[in-house]
Tab-separated table of C-alpha atoms and ligand atoms in Angstrom:
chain	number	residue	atom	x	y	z
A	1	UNK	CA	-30.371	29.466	6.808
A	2	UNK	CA	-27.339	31.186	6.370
A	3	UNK	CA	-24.409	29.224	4.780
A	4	UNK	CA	-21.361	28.475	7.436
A	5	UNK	CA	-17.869	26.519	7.717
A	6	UNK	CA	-18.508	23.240	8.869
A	7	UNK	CA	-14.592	21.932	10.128
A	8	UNK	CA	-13.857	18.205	9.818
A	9	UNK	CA	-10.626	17.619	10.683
A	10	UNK	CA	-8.129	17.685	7.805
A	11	UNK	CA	-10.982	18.666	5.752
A	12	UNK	CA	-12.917	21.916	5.655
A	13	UNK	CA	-16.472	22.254	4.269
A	14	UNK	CA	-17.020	25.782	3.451
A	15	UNK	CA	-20.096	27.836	1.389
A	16	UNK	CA	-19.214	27.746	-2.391
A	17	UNK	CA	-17.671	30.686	-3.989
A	18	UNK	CA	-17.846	32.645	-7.364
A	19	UNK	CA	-13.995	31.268	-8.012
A	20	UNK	CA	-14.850	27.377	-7.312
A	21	UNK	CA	-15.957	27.389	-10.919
A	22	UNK	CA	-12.930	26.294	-12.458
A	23	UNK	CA	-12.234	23.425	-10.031
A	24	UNK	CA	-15.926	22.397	-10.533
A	25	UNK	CA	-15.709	22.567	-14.370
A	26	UNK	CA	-12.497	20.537	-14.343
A	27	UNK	CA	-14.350	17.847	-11.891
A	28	UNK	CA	-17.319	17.503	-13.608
A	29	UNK	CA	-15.233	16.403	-16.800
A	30	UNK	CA	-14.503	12.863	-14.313
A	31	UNK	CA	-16.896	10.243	-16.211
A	32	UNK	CA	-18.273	9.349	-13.083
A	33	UNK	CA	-19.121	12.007	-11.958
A	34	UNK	CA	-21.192	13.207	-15.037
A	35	UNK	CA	-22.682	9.594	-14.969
A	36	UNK	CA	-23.614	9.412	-11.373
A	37	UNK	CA	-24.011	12.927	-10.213
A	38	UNK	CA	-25.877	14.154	-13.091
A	39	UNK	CA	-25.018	15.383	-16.655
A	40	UNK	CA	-26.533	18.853	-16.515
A	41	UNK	CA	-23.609	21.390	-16.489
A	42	UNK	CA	-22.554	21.435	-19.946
A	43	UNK	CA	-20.607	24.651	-19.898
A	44	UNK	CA	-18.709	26.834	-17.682
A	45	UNK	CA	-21.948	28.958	-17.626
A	46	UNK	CA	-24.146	26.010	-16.600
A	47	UNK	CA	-21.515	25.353	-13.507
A	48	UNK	CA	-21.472	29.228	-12.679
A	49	UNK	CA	-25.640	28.921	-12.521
A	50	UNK	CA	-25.135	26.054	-10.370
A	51	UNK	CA	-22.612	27.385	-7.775
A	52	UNK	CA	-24.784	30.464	-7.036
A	53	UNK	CA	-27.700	28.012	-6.226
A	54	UNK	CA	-25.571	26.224	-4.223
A	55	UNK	CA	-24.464	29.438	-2.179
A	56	UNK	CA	-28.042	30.453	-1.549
A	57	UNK	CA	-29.326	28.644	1.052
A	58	UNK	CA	-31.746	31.357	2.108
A	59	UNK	CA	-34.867	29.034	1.163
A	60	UNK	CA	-33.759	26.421	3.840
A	61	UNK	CA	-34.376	23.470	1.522
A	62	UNK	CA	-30.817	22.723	0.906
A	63	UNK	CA	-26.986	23.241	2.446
A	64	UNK	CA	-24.018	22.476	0.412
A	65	UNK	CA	-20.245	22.647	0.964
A	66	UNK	CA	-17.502	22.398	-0.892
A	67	UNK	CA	-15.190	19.863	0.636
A	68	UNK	CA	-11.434	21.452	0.695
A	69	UNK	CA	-8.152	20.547	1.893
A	70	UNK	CA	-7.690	22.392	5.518
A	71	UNK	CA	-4.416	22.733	5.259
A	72	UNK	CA	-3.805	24.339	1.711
A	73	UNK	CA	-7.387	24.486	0.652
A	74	UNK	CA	-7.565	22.261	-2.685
A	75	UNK	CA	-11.052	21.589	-3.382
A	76	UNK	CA	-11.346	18.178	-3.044
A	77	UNK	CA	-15.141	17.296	-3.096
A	78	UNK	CA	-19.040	18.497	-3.024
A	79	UNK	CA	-21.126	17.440	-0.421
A	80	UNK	CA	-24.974	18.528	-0.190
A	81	UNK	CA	-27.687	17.819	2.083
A	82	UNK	CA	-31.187	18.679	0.101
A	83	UNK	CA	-34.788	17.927	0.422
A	84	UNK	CA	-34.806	19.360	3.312
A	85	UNK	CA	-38.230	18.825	4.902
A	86	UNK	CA	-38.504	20.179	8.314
A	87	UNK	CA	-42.165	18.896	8.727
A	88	UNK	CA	-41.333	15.686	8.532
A	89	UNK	CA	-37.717	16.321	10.090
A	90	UNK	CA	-35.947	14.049	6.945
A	91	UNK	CA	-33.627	15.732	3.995
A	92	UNK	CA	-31.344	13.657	1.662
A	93	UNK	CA	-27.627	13.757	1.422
A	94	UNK	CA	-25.077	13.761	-1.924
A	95	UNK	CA	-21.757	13.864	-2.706
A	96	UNK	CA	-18.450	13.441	-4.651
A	97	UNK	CA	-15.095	13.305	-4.364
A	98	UNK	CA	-12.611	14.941	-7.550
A	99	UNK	CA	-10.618	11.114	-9.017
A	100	UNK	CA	-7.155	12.176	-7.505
A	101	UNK	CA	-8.393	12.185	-3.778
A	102	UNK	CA	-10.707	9.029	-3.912
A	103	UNK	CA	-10.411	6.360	-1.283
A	104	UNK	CA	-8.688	7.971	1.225
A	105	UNK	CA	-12.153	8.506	3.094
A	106	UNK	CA	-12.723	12.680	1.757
A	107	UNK	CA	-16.641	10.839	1.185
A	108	UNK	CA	-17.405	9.212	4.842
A	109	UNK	CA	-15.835	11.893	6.721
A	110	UNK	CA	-17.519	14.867	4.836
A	111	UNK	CA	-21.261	12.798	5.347
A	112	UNK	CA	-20.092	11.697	9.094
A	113	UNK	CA	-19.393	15.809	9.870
A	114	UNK	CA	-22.523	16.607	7.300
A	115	UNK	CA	-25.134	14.583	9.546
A	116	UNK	CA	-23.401	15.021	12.843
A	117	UNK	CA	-24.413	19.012	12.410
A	118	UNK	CA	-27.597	18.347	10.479
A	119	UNK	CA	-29.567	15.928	12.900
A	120	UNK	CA	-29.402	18.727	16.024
A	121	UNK	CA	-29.002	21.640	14.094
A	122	UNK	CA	-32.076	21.318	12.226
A	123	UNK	CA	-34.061	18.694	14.338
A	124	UNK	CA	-34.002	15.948	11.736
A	125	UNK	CA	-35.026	12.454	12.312
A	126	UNK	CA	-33.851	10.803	9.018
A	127	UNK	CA	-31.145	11.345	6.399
A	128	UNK	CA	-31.480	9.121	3.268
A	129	UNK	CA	-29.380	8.383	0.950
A	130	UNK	CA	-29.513	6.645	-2.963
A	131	UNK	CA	-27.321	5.566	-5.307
A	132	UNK	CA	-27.915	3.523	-8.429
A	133	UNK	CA	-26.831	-0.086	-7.795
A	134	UNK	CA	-23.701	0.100	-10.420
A	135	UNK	CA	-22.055	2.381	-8.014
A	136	UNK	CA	-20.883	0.751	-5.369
A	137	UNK	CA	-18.309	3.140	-4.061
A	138	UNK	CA	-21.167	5.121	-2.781
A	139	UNK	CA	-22.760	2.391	-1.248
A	140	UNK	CA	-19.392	2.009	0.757
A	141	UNK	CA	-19.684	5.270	1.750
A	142	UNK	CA	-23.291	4.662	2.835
A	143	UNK	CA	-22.479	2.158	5.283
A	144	UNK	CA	-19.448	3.330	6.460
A	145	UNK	CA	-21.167	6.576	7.579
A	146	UNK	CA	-23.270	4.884	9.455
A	147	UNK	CA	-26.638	4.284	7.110
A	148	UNK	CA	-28.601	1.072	6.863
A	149	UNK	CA	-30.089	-0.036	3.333
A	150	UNK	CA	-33.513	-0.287	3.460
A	151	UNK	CA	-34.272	-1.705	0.035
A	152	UNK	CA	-33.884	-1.632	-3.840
A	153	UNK	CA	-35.948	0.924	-5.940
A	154	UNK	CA	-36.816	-0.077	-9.536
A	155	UNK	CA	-35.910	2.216	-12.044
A	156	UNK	CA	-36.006	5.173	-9.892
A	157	UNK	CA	-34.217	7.318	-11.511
A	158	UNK	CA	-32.248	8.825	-14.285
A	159	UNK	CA	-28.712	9.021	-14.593
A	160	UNK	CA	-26.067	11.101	-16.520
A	161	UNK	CA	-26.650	8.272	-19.374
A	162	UNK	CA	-30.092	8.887	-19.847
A	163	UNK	CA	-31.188	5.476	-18.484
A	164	UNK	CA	-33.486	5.295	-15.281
A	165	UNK	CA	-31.349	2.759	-13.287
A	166	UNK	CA	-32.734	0.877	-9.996
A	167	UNK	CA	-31.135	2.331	-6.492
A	168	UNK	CA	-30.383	1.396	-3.282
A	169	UNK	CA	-31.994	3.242	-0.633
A	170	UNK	CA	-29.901	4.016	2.661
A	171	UNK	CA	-31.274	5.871	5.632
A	172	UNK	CA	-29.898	6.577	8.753
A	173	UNK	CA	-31.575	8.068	11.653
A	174	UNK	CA	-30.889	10.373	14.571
A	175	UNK	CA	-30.929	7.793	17.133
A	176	UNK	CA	-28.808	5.047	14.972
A	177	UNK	CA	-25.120	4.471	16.509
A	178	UNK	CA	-22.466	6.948	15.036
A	179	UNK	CA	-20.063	5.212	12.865
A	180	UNK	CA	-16.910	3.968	14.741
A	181	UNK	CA	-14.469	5.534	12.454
A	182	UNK	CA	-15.578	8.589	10.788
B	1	COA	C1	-18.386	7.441	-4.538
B	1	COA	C2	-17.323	8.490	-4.209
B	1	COA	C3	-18.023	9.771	-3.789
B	1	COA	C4	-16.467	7.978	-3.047
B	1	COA	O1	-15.613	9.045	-2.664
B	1	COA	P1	-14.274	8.768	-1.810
B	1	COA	O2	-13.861	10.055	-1.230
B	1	COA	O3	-13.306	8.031	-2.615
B	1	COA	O4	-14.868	7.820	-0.681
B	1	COA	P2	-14.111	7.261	0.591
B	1	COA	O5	-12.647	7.264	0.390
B	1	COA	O6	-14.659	8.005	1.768
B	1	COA	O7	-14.668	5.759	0.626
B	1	COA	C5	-14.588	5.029	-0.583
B	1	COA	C6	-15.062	3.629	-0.333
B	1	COA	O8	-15.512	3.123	-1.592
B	1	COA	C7	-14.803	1.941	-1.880
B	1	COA	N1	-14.703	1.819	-3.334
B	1	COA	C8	-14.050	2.609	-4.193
B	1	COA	N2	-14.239	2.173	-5.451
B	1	COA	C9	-15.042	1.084	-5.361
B	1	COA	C10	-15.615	0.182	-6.290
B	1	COA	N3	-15.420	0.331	-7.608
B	1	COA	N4	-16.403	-0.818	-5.831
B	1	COA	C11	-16.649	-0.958	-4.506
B	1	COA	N5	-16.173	-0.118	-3.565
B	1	COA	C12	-15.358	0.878	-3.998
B	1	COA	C13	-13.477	2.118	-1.196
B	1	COA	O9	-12.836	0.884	-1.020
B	1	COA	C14	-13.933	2.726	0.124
B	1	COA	O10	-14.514	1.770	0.967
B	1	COA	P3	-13.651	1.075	2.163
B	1	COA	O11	-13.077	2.199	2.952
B	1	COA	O12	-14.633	0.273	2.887
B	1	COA	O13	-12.579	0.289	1.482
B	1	COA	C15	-16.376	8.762	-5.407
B	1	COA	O14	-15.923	7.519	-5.914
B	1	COA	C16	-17.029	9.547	-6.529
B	1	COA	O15	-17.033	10.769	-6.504
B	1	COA	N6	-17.619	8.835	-7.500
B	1	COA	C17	-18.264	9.473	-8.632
B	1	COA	C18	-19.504	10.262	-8.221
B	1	COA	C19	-20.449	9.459	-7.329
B	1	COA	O16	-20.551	8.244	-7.452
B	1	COA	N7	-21.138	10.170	-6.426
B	1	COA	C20	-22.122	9.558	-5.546
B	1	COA	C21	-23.443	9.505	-6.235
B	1	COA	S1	-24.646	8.639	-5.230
């Protein structure tokens, strides 16, 4: 798969570049974020590492975008869909937004435009969703894109504070209703 410009309105979700490492260094300092997105960039290095896997999408299993500002191209969020599985036609979507541009919907709209490619473009059936059940800002996001929870996991997995945490799951499949307001 080669990576592409996916436009969403105001937003733009473009491949990530060599120079988004400052902007993702800076983000990645947001406590939440390093709690519920993951601790593991711990330098400037680590993010530089991560942004070149995140620009390769030649093994298919992934495609991530960096979620920018159309009109004067502030990166404003991170949006991935992963675990990509074309055999059984599912993958898994994640995201955040940088603190300053929270709540003003930079989430929903970059996982409505995310899945509104993904389910034709790659034949899936089913894009699922998790987030550990202390974060409910993503679970917001999770319904208002148009995903169903399915069900609590126990302890499913670990977070950027070292403790395995239980998770909703969310799903939502091709032939589910598209949200009403993206
Ligand atoms: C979760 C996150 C991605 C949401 O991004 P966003 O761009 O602000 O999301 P949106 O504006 O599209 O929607 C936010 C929704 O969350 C709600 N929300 C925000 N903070 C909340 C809180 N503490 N509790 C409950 N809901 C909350 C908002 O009210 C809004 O829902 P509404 O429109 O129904 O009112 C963002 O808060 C973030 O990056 N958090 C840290 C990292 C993270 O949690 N990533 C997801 C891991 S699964």
């Amino acid at each position: 798969m080669e990576p592409f410009e996916l436009p969403a309105g105001e937003l733009r979700l473009r491949p990530w570049q060599d120079d988004d490492g400052p902007a993702v260094w800076a983000a990645l300092q947001d406590p939440a974020i390093r709690l519920w997105n993951g601790a593991g960039s711990t330098s400037p290095e680590d993010v530089a590492a991560l942004l070149a896997r995140r620009a390769d999408w030649s093994a298919g299993g992934h495609a991530s975008f960096a979620v920018t500002d159309a009109a004067g191209g502030a990166l404003l969020g991170s949006i991935s869909l992963h675990s990509i599985d074309p055999v059984q036609g599912d993958a898994e979507i994640g995201y955040w937004t940088v603190p300053a541009d929270r709540g003003r919907g930079v989430a929903v709209r970059s996982v409505v435009a995310v899945c509104g490619w993904a389910f034709p473009a790659l034949a899936l059936d089913r894009i699922e969703l998790l987030h550990a059940v202390g974060n409910p800002a993503s679970g917001r996001v999770a319904a208002r894109a148009g995903f169903t929870c399915e069900g609590r996991l126990r302890r499913s997995y670990r977070y950027g504070d070292g403790v395995k945490h239980d998770e909703l799951l969310w799903s939502r499949l091709s032939d589910d209703p598209a949200p009403v307001a993206g």
